[in-house]
XYZ file of C-alpha atoms in Angstrom:
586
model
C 62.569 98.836 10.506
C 61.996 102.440 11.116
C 62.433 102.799 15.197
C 60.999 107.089 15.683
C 57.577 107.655 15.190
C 54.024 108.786 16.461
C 51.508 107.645 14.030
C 52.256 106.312 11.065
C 50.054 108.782 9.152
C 51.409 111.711 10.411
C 54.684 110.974 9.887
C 55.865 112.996 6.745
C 54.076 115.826 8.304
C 56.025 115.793 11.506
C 59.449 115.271 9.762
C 58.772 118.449 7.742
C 58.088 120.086 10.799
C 61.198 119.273 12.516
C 63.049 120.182 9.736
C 62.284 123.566 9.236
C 62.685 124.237 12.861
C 66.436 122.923 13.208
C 67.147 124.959 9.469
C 65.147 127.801 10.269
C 67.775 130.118 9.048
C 67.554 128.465 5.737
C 64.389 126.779 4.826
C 61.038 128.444 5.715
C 57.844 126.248 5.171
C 54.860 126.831 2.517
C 52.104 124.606 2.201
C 53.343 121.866 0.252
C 56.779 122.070 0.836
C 59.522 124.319 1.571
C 61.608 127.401 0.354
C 64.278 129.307 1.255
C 63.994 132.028 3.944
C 66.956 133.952 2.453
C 66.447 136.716 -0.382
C 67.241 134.961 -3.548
C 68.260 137.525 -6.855
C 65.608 139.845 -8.203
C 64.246 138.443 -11.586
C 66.088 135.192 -10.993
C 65.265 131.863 -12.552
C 63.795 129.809 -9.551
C 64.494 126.214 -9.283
C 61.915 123.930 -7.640
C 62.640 120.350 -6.901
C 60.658 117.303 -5.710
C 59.198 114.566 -4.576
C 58.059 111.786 -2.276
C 59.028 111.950 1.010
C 61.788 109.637 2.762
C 64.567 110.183 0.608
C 66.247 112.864 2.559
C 68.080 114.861 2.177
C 66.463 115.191 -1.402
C 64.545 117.095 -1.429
C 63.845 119.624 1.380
C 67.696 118.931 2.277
C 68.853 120.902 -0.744
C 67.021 123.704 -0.596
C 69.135 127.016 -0.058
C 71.713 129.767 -1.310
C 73.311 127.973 -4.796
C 71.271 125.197 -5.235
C 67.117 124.553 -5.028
C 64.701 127.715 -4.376
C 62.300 125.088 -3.653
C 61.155 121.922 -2.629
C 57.721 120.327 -3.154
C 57.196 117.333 -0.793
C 54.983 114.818 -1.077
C 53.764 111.692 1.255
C 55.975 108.775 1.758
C 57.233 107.456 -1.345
C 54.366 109.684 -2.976
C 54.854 112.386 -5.397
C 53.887 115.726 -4.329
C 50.181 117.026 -6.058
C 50.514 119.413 -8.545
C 48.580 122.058 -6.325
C 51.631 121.453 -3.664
C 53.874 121.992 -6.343
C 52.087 125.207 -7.587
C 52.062 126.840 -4.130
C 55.660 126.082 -4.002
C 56.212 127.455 -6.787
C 54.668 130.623 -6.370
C 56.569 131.331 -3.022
C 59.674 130.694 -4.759
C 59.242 132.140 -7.981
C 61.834 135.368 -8.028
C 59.852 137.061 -11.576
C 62.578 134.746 -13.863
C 59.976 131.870 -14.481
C 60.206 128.177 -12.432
C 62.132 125.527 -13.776
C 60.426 122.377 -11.913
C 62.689 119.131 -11.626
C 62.285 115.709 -10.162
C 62.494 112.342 -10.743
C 61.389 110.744 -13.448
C 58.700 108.784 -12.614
C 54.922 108.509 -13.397
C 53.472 110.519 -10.372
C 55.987 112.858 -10.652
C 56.301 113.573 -14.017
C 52.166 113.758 -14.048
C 51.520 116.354 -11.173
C 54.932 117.864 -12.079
C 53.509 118.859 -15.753
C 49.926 119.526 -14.263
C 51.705 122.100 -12.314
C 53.352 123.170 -14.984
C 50.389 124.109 -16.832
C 48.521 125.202 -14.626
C 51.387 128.220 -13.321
C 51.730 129.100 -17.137
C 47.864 129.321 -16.833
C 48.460 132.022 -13.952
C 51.692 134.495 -16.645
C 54.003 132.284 -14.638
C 56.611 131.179 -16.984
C 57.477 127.460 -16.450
C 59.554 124.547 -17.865
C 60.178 121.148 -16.377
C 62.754 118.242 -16.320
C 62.906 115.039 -15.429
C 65.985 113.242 -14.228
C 67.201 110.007 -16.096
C 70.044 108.867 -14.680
C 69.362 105.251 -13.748
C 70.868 103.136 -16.274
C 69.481 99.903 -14.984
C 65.936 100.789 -15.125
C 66.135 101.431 -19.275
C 68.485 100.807 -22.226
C 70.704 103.689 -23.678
C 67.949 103.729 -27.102
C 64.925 104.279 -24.424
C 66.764 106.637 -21.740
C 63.577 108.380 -21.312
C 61.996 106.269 -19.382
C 64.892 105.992 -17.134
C 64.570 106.818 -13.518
C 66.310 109.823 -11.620
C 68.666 108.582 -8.594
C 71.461 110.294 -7.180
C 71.728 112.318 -10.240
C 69.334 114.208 -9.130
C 72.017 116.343 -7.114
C 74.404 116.912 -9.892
C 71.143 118.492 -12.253
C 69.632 120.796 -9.559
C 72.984 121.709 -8.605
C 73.899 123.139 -12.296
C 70.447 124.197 -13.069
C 70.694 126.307 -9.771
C 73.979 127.426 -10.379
C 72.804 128.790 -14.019
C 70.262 130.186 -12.825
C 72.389 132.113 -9.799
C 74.319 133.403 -12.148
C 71.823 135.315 -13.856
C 70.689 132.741 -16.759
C 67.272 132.735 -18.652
C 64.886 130.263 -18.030
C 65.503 129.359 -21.500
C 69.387 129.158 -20.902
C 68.802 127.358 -17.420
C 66.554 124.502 -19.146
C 69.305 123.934 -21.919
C 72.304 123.654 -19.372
C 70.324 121.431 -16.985
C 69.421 119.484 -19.913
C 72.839 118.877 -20.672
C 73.317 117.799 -17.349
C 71.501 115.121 -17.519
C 72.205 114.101 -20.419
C 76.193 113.608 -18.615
C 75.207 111.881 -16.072
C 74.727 108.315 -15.202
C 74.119 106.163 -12.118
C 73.715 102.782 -11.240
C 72.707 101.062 -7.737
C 71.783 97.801 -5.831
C 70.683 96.882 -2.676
C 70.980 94.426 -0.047
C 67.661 94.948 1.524
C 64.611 96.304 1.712
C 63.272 99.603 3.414
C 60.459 99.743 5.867
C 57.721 102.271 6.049
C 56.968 103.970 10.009
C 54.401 101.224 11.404
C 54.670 98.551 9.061
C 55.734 94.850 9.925
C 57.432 93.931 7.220
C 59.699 95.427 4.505
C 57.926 97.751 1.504
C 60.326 94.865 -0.650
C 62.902 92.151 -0.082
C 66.032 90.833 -1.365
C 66.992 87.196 -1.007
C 69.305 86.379 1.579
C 72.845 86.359 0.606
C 72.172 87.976 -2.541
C 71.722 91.364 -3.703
C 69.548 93.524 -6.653
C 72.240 94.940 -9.114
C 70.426 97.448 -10.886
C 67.147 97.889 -8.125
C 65.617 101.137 -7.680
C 65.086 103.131 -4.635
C 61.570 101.823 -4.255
C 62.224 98.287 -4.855
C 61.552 98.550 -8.658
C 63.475 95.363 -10.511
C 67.299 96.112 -11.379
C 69.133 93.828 -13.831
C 69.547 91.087 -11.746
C 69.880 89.440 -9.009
C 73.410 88.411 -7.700
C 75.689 86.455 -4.923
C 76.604 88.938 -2.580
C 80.414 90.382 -4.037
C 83.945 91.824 -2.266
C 83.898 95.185 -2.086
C 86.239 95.247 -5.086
C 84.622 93.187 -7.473
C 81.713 96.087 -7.050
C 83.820 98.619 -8.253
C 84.572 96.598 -10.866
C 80.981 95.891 -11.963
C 79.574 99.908 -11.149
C 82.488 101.339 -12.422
C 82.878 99.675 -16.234
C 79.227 99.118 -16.331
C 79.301 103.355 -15.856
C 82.141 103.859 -18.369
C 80.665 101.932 -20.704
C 77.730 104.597 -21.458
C 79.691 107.546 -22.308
C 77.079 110.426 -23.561
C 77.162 111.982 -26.806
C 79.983 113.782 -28.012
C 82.466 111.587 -25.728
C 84.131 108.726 -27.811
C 86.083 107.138 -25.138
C 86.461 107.883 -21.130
C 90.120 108.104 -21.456
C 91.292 111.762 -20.165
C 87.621 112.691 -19.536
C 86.936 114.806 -16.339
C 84.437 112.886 -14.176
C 82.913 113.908 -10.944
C 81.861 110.967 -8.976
C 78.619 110.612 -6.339
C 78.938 107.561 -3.879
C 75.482 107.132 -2.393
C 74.500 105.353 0.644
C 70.752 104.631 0.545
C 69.975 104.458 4.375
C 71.661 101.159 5.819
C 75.303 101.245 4.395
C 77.060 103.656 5.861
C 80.221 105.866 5.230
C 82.942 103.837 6.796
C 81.757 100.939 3.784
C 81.727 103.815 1.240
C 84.899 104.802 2.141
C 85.904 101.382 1.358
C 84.262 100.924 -1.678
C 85.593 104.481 -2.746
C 88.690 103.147 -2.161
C 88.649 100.889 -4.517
C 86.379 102.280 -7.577
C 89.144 105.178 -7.362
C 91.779 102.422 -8.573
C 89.206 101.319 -11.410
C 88.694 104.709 -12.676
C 92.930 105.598 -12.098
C 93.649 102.303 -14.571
C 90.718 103.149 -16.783
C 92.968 106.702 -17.375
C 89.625 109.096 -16.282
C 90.509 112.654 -14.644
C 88.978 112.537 -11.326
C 87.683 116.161 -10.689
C 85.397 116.062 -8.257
C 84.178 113.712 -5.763
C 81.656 113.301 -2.538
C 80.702 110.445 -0.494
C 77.719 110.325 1.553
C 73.682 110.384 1.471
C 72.138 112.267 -0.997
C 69.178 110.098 -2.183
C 68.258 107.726 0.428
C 65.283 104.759 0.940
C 64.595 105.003 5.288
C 67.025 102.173 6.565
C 67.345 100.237 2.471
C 70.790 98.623 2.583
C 71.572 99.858 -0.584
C 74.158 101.740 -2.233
C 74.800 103.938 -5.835
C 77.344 105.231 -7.884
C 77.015 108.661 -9.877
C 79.371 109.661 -12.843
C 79.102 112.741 -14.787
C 81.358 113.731 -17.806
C 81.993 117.804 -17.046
C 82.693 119.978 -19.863
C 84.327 123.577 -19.059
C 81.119 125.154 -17.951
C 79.408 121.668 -16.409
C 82.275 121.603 -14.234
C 82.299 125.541 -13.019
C 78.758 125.546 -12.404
C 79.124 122.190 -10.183
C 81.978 123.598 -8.307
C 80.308 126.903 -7.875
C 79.355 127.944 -4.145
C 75.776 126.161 -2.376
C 74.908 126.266 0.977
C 72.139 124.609 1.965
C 70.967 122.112 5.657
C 72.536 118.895 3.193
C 74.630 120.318 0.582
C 77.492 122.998 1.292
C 80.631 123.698 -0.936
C 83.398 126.784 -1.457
C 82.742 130.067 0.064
C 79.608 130.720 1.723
C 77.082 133.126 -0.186
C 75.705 136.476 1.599
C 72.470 135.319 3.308
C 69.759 137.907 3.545
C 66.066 136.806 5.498
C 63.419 136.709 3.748
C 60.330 138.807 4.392
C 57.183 136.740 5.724
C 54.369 138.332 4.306
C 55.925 137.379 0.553
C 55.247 134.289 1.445
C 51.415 134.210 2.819
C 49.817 135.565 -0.502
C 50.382 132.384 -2.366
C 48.137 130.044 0.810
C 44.995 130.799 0.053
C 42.876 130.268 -2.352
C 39.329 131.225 -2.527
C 36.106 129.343 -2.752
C 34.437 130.210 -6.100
C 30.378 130.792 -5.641
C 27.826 128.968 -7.207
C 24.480 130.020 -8.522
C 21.370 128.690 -6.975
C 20.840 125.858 -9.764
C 24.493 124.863 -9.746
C 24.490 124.959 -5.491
C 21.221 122.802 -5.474
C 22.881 120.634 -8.291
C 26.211 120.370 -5.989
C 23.875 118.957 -3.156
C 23.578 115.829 -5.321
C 27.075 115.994 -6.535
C 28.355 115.194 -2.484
C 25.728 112.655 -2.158
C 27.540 110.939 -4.887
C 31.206 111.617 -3.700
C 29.886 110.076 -0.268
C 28.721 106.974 -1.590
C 31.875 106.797 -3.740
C 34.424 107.353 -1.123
C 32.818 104.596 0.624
C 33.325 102.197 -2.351
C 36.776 103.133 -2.265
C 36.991 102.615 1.477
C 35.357 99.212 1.840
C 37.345 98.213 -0.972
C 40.593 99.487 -0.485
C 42.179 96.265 1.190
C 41.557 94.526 -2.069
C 42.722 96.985 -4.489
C 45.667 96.974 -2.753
C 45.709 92.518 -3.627
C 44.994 93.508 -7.275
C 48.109 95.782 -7.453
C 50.424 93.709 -5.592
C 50.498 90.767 -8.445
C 52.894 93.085 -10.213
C 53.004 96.856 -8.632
C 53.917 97.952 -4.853
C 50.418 97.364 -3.584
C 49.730 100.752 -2.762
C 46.990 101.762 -5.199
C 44.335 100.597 -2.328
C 45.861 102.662 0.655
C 45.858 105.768 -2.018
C 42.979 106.024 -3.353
C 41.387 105.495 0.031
C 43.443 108.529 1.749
C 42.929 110.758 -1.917
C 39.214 109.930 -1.319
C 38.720 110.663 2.463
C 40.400 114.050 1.572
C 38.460 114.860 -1.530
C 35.117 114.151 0.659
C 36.166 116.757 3.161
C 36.938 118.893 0.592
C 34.161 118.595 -1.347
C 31.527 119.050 1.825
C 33.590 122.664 2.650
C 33.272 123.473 -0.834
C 29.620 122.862 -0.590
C 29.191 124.514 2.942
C 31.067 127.566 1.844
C 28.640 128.240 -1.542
C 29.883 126.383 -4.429
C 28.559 125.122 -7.374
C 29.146 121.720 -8.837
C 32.365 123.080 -10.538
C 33.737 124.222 -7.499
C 32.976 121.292 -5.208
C 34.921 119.140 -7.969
C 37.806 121.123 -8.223
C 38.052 121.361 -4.290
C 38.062 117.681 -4.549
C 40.678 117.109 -7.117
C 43.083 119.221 -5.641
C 42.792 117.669 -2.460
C 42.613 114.020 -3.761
C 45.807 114.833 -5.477
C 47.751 116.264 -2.669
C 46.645 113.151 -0.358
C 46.572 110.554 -2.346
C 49.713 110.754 -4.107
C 51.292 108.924 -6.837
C 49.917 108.479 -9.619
C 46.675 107.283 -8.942
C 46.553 111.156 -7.154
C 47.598 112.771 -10.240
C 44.932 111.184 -12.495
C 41.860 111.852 -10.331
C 43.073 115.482 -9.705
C 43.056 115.937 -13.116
C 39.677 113.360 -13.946
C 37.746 115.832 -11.302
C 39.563 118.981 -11.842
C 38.384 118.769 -15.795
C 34.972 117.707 -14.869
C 34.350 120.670 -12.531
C 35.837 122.910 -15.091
C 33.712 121.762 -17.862
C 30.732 121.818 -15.264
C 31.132 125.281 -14.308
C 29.015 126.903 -11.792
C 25.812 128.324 -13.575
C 24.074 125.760 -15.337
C 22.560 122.181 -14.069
C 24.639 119.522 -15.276
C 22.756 117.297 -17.788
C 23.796 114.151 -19.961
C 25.162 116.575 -22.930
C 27.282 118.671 -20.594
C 28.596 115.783 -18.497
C 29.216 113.546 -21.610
C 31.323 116.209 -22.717
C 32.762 116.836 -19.138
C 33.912 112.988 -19.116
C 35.631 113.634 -22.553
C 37.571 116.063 -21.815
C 38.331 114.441 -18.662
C 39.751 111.334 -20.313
C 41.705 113.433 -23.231
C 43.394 114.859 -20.194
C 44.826 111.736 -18.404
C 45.841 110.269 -21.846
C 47.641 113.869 -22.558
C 49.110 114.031 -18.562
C 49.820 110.519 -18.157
C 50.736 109.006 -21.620
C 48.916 106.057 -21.219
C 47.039 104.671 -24.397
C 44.160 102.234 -24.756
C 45.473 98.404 -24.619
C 48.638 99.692 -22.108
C 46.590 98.090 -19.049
C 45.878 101.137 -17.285
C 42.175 103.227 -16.027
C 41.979 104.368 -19.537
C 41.526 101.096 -20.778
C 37.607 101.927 -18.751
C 37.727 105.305 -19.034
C 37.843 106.054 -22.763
C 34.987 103.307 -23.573
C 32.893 104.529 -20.745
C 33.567 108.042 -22.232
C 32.350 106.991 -25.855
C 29.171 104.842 -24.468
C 28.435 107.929 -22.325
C 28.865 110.211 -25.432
C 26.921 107.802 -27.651
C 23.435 107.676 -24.771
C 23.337 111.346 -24.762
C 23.723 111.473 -28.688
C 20.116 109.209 -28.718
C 18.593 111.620 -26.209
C 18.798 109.602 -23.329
C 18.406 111.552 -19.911
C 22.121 111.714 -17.898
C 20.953 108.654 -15.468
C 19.569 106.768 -17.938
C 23.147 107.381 -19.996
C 25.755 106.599 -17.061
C 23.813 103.534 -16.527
C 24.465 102.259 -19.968
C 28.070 103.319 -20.094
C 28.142 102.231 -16.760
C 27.449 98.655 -17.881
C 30.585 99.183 -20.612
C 32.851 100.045 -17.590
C 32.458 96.998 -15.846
C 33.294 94.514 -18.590
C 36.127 97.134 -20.160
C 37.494 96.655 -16.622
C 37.598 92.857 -16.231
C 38.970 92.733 -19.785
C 42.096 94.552 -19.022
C 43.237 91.123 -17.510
C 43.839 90.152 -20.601
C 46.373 93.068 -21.234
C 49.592 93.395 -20.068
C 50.785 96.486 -18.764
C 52.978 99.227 -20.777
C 53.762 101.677 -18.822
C 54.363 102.443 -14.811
C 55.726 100.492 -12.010
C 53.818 97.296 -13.254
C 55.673 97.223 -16.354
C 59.210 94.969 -15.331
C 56.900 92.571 -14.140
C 54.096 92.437 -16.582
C 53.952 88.459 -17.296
C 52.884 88.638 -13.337
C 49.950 90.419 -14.042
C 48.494 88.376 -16.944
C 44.961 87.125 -15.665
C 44.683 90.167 -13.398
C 42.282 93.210 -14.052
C 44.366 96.624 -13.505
C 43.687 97.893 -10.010
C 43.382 101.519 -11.354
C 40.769 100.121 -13.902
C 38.915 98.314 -11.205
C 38.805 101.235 -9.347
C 37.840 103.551 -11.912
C 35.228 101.338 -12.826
C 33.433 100.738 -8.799
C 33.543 104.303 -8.793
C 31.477 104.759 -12.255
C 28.594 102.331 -10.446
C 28.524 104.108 -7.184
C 27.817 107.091 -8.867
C 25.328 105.481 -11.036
C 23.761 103.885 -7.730
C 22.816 107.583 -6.853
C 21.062 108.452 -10.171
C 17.320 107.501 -10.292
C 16.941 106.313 -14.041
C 14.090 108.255 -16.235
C 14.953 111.813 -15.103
C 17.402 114.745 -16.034
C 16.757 114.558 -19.879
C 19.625 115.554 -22.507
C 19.773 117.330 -25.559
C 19.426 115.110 -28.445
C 19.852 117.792 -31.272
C 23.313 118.663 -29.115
C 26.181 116.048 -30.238
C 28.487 115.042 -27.686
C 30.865 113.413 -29.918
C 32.007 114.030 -33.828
């Protein structure tokens, strides 16, 4: 269990907090996250990392001189949203361009490349990578959808070290890529972890046996095994490891390796010691060069009894840039670099953001607009506790708790937005933003982006009618499949999004007035929802375990589709007519 705490919900917030204040000659904090409060090198290359919170010390942990510029933090196990990223970012950013990295997972990789965008968007030049060094969680001919561990470390470090040494962000992205590409890590655990105020264990492992292979968040492994000697592990890590030597190495014999051993919360360094002890034999008979190693907690999982091991095949300049100087509250090696403090007010211009007016159609419009985010958010709210049911057949049964904090915020949002003087576009986009940075995950990502695209498309001039939103909800919907990959038939909120979209398209086509078209599309979003139990899933944390979810509608897709008739509860039929000689759709 996790023992220190206030309230549950505050307590990423609070850890951040105490943080900065015991590396307050290192880290300063930003909203969203944290940088470094020592001068970094003018026209630099600045390397942001992230990620959920409760992995320290990734990610705030390696922030500093030689290694991250940056870290975006997000909730507990949550990805960070893409406008905590951005404002990271922008603190960081030295004039060189950002090079964002993280894990590679869904939420991530979705508010990671929204962010992305969107700083490109502001003559910020940007790149991203995601780490794939878990070779449990794909096979070598689909490493892409592997997950980043431990890893992690050894690709910020080299990116950061590039980029320290004066690299372009174009130079920076190919050595980090290369990085990755060297490096490999597999894991198990014992146990599970346990979130601040919860009774039982996020996930469990059966007792006397342990998940060869499972993730840091309880994803499936390979397999589940009797509980083995300390020596047979090494056995199994280390030739399982030397097995997948990257491209361009034909066999691990006189190969220079550096060597992560990760504890993920519960096993501690006296038992890595011993299992070091003992993988350094496996790797001595298997005739490897041993160039570097380190022992400890880099990527943890609160108290997971769990533990990793992390191999990476240095070339010349791999191996220079890992060795070269970092000093940072987790992460310290060779000399220490000059450390100059960083001046304050450099960091304040990137906070704020300002609340774009509306005109008087679009402000009267955006009156209606909150009526229909209220009655939405309390949808979400009195059905949060079974969204959660739907998504713990096969996910982590968090989509309920999500969308329900993404929701709350996005109200709040939206009414300052409104109070403030902003039209229907703005209202939206003051919604999405702060659904995203709330809610988290993926589920975050996807309605920042659903309600960030609709307020775009909205604008603040004109009243919204069933031509313009028809074409708002398009363009909404081309964005999630673009950000989150996700296709119809993968058993995901597109599978109700993308009909709802065309039925929408197709009313306002015949002339129909905007309530009279949601209400018919509306109609299409219910069944397209119940149909996706038919489907199993293709993508995201559902997908090890999709036979479990056969016969159960996607929780995203349920949700997506309560919120469609909540809205349409608020529109009268009969009024707001479209333009029929305007086509929505080709």
């Amino acid at each position: 269990m996790t023992w220190i705490f206030n309230r549950p919900s505050d307590f990423a917030k609070e850890m951040v907090t105490g943080f900065v204040s015991a590396h307050a000659s290192q880290v300063r904090q930003v909203p969203g996250g944290v940088v470094r409060n020592t001068k970094s090198r003018p026209a630099s290359v600045a390397i942001v990392v992230g990620g959920g919170s409760g992995h320290y010390p990734a990610f705030c942990g390696l922030v500093g001189q030689g290694l991250a510029h940056g870290a975006a933090m997000g909730n507990l196990f949550a990805s960070p949203s893409s406008q905590q990223i951005c404002s990271v970012a922008r603190a960081a950013n030295n004039g060189g361009g950002v090079l964002l990295m993280f894990g590679n997972y869904a939420g991530d990789v979705l508010h990671f490349g929204l962010a992305c965008e969107r700083l490109r968007s502001e003559g910020i030049p940007c790149e991203t990578l995601a780490v794939t060094d878990d070779i449990s969680s794909a096979s070598l001919a689909e490493k892409e959808k592997r997950r980043g561990v431990a890893g992690d470390l050894v690709v910020f470090k080299v990116a950061a070290a590039a980029a320290e040494r004066g690299d372009s962000l174009a130079e920076v992205l190919t050595i980090a890529r290369r990085a990755n590409e060297r490096t490999r890590t597999l894991g198990l655990a014992f146990s599970g972890c346990t979130f601040p105020g919860a009774e039982h264990p996020l996930f469990s492992v059966p007792e006397g046996k342990m998940g060869f292979g499972m993730g840091i968040h309880g994803e499936p492994g390979i397999s589940e095994l009797d509980i083995l000697s300390s020596n047979a592990l090494a056995q199994m890590l280390t030739r399982s490891l030397l097995a997948e030597c990257p491209d361009g190495v034909t066999r691990p014999e006189g190969a220079r390796l550096g060597v992560i051993i990760n504890g993920l919360g519960a096993v501690k360094y006296e038992e890595l010691f011993v299992f070091w002890h003992d993988v350094e034999q496996q790797l001595n008979a298997a005739g490897v060069v041993i160039a570097d190693i380190h022992i400890g907690e880099f990527v943890t999982s609160f108290n997971m009894a769990g533990m990793s091991m992390t191999l990476v095949w240095f070339d010349d300049e791999l191996e220079a840039l890992w060795q070269a100087p970092a000093s940072t509250p987790a992460f310290s090696r060779g000399s220490l670099l000059p450390q100059e403090p960083l001046d304050a007010v450099q960091l304040e211009q990137s906070s704020v953001i300002p609340i774009a007016q509306g005109s008087v159609e679009s402000q009267k419009a955006a009156v209606k607009v909150m009526a229909m985010v209220d009655a939405l958010a309390q949808t979400v709210i009195t059905h949060a506790e079974e969204l959660g049911q739907i998504d713990a057949i096969a996910g982590d049964g968090d989509h309920g708790i999500g969308m329900e904090r993404g929701v709350i915020a996005a109200q709040l949002a939206a009414k300052h937005a409104l109070q403030q003087g902003g039209g229907v576009g703005t209202l939206l986009q003051c919604a999405a933003d702060a659904w995203a940075d709330e809610g988290g995950g993926t589920s975050g990502a996807i309605w920042g982006v659903i309600l960030n695209t609709l307020g775009t498309a909205l604008g603040n001039s004109e009243k919204p009618n069933a031509t313009s939103v028809a074409q708002a909800v398009s363009q909404a919907n081309a964005g999630v499949m673009h950000f989150g990959k996700a296709k119809p038939g993968d058993k995901t909120l597109v599978d109700v999004l993308l009909p709802f979209s065309q039925a929408l398209c197709a009313a306002a086509d015949k002339g129909l007035s905007l309530s009279q078209a949601w209400h018919k599309a509306s109609e299409v979003a219910q069944k397209s929802a119940q149909e996706t139990s038919q489907l199993l899933p293709k993508i995201g944390r559902a997908r090890p375990l999709a036979e479990r979810s056969l016969g159960t509608p996607d929780a995203g897709a349920v949700s997506m589709a309560m919120i469609i008739s909540a809205v349409a509860d608020c529109m009268p039929v009969g009024i707001d007519q479209g333009s029929p000689q305007e086509k929505v759709c080709p």
